[in-house]
Coordinates of C-alpha atoms and ligand atoms in Angstrom, one line a residue:
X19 CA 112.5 160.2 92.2
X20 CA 110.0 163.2 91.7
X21 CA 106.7 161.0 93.2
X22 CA 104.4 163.3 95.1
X23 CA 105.1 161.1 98.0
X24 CA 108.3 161.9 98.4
X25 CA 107.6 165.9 98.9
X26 CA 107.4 167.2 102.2
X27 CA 103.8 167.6 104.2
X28 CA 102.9 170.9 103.1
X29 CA 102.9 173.7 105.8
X30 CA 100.6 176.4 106.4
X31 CA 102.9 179.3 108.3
X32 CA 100.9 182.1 110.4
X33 CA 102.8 184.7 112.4
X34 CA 102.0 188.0 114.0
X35 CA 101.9 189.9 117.4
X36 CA 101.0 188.9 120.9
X37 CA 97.4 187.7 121.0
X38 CA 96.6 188.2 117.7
X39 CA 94.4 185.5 117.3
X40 CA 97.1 183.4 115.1
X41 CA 96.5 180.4 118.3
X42 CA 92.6 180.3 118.1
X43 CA 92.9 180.6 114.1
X44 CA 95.6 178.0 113.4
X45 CA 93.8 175.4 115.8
X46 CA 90.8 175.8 113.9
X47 CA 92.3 175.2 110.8
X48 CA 94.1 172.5 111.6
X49 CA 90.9 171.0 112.5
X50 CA 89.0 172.2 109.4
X51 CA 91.9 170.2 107.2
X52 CA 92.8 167.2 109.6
X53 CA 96.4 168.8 110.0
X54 CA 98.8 168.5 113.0
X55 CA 99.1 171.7 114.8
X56 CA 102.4 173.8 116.2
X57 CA 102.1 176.3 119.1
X58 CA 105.5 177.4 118.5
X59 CA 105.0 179.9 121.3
X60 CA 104.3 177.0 123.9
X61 CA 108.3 175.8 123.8
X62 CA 109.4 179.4 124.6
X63 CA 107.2 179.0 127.0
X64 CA 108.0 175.9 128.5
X65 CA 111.9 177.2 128.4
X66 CA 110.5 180.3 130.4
X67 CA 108.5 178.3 133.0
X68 CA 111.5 175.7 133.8
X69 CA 114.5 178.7 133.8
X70 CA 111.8 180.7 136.3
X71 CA 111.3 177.0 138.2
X72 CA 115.1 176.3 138.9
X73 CA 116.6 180.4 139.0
X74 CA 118.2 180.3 135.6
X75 CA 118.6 184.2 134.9
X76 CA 116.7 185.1 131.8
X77 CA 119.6 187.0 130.0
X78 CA 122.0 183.5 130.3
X79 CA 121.2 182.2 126.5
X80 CA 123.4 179.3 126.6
X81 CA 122.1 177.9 130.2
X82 CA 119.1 178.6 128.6
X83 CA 119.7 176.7 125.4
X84 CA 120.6 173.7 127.5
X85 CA 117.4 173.6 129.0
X86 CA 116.0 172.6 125.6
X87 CA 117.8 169.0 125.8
X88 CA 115.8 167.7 128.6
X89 CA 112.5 169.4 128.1
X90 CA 110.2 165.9 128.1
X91 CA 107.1 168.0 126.5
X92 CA 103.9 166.6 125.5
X93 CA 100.1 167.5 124.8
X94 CA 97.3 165.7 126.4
X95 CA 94.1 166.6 124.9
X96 CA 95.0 170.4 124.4
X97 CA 96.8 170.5 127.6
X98 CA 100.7 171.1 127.6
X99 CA 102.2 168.7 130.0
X100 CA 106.2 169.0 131.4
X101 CA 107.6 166.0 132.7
X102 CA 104.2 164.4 133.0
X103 CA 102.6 167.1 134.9
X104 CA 99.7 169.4 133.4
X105 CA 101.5 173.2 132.8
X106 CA 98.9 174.3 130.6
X107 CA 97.7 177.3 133.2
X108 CA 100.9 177.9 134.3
X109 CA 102.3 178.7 130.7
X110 CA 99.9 181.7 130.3
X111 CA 100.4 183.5 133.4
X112 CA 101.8 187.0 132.2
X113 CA 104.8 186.2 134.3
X114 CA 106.2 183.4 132.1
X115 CA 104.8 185.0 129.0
X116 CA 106.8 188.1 129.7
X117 CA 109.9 185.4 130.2
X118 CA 109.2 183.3 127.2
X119 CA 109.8 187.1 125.1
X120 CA 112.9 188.0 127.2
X121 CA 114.9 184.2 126.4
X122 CA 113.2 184.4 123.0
X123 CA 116.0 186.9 122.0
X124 CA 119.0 184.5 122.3
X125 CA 119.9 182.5 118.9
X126 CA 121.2 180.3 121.3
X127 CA 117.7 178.9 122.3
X128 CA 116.3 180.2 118.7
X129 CA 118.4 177.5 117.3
X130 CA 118.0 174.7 120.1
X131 CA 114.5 174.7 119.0
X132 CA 114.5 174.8 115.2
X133 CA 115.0 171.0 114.8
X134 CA 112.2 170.1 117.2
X135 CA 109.7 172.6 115.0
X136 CA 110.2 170.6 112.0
X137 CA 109.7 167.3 113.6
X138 CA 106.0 168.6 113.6
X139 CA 105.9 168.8 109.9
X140 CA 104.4 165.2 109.2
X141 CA 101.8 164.2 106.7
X142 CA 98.9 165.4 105.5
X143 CA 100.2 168.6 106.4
X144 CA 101.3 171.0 109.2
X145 CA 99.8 174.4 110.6
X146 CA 102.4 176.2 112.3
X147 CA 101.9 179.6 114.5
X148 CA 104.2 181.7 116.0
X149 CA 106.6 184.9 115.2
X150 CA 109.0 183.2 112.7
X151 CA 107.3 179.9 111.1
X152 CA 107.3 181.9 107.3
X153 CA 110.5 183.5 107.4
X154 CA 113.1 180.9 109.6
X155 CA 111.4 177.6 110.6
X156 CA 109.7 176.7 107.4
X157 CA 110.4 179.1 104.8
X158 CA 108.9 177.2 101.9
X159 CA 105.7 176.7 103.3
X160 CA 103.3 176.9 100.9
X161 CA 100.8 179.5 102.3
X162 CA 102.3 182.1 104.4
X163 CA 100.1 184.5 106.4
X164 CA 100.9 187.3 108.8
X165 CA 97.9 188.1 110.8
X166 CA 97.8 192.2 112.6
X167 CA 95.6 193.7 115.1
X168 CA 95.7 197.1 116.4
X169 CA 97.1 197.0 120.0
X170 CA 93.9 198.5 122.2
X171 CA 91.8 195.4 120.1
X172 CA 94.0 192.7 121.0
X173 CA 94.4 194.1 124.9
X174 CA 89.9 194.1 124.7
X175 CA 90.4 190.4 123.6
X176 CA 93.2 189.2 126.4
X177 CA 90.9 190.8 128.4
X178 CA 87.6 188.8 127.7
X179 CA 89.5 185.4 127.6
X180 CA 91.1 186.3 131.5
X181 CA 88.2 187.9 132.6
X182 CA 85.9 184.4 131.5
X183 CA 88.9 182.2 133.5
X184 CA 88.2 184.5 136.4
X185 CA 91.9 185.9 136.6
X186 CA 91.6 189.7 137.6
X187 CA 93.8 192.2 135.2
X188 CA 93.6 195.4 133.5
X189 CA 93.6 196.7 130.1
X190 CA 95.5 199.3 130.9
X191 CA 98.1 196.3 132.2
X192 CA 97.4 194.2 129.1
X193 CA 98.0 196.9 126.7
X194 CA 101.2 198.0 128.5
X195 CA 102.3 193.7 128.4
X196 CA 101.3 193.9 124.7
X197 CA 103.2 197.1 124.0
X198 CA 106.4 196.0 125.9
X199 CA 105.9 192.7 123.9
X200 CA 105.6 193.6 120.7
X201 CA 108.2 196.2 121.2
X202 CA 110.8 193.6 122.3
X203 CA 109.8 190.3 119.7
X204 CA 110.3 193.1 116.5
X205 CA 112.9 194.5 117.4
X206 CA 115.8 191.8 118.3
X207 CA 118.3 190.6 116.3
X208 CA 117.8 187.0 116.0
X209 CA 114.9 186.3 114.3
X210 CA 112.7 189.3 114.9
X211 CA 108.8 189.3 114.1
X212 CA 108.2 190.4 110.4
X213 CA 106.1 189.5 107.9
X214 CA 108.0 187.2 105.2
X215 CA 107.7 189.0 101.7
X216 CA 105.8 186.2 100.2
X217 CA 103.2 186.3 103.4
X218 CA 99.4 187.5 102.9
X219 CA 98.6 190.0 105.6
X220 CA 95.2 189.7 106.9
X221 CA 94.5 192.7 109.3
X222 CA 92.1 191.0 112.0
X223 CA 91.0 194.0 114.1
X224 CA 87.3 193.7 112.8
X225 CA 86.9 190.4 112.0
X226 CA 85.3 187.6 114.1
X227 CA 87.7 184.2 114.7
X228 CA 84.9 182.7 112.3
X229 CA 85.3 185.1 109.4
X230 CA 89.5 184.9 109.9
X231 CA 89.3 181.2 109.6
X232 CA 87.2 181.1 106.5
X233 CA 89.7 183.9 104.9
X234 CA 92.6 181.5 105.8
X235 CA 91.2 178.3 104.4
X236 CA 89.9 180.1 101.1
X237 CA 93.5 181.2 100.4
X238 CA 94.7 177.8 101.4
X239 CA 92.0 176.6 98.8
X240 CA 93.1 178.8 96.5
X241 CA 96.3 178.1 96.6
X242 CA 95.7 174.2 96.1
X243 CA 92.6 173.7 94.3
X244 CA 91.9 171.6 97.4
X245 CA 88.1 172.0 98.2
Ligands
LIG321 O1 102.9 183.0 120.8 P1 103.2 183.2 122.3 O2 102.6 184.4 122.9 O3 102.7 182.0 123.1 O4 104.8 183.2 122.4 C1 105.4 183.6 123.6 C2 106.7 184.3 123.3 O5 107.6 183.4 122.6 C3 106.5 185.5 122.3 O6 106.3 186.7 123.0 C4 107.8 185.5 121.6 O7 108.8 186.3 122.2 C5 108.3 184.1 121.6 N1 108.2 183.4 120.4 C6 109.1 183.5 119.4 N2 109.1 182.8 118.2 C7 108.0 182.0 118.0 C8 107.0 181.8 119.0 C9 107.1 182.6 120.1 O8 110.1 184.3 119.6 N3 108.0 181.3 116.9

């Protein structure tokens, strides 16, 4: 049978660095095209919040892995919730995002998590973010973008966002996190943070979240002939 019903929802993939926008932008056009939505991000997270909870030490991948099992997740309105209580602060502290990179690095946990990634891919369609959603998790989605800022840029916008929560840091200290980040999610071995070939590469350092979601949507568009 070769119905169109019978192809899978179509997935839009974007990847890039720490705070690179790729969470505000992906939201927004899931929204734009009624799609579901993957933070891809949020389950390393999750993993790095319970392992820091019960003293799991960051460099034990297949404890770690484990911890994927039993991980009752689930979003209520936006908000990331862990065995039914709300997490959705505690996930961005730079303590857990710092531990979300370090047990990112095992294939172990990389693996664990691949199934539940592609449970997300339901119809109409699926935007997924993250470092790897092009080139591991769904490499035949159909629109494949890879979205860059310089460093100091993204640092100035981690700072705004903080800064409006009225949580006190540096951008000397975000720049450093960013740095250390980066540094550490390109350069492992299991699934490291690249562009896939096929990906566009939108370079974000001067363009407003408006102006990055209307790029995305006219490739999309493009892509489709969807209007
Ligand atoms: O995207 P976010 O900053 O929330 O991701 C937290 C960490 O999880 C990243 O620094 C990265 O190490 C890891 N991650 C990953 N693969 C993904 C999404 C996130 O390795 N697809």
């Amino acid at each position: 049978m070769t119905a169109a019903s019978d192809a899978p929802a179509p997935v839009i993939a974007i990847d890039g660095p720490a705070a690179s926008g790729k969470g505000t932008i992906a939201y927004e056009v899931a929204q734009a095209l009624d799609f579901h939505y993957l933070d891809s991000g949020s389950l390393y997270r999750l993993i790095a919040l319970r392992a820091i909870e019960r003293g799991i030490a960051l460099d034990d991948g297949a404890t770690l892995a484990g911890l994927t099992g039993d991980l009752e997740v689930s979003f209520a309105n936006g908000r990331a919730m862990l065995d039914g209580r709300d997490v959705a602060d505690a996930l961005r502290t730079e303590a857990v995002s710092a531990a979300a990179s370090r047990i990112a690095v095992h294939a172990e946990v990389r693996s664990a998590l691949i199934d539940r990634q592609r449970a997300f891919r339901r119809p109409p369609g699926l935007v997924a973010e993250g470092r790897d959603m092009g080139t591991v998790v769904f490499p035949d989605a159909g629109l494949k973008l890879f979205l860059t800022a310089s460093a100091e840029q993204r640092a100035a916008r981690r700072h705004k966002q903080l800064i409006a929560k009225g949580i006190s840091v540096t951008i000397d200290g975000l720049l450093r996190d960013i740095r250390e980040r980066d540094a550490r999610d390109s350069t492992r071995a299991a699934a490291p943070l690249a562009a896939a070939p096929d990906a566009v590469i939108l370079d974000t350092t001067d363009l407003s979240i408006a102006e990055v979601t209307a790029a995305v949507l006219a490739h999309y568009r493009e892509r489709t002939g969807a209007r």
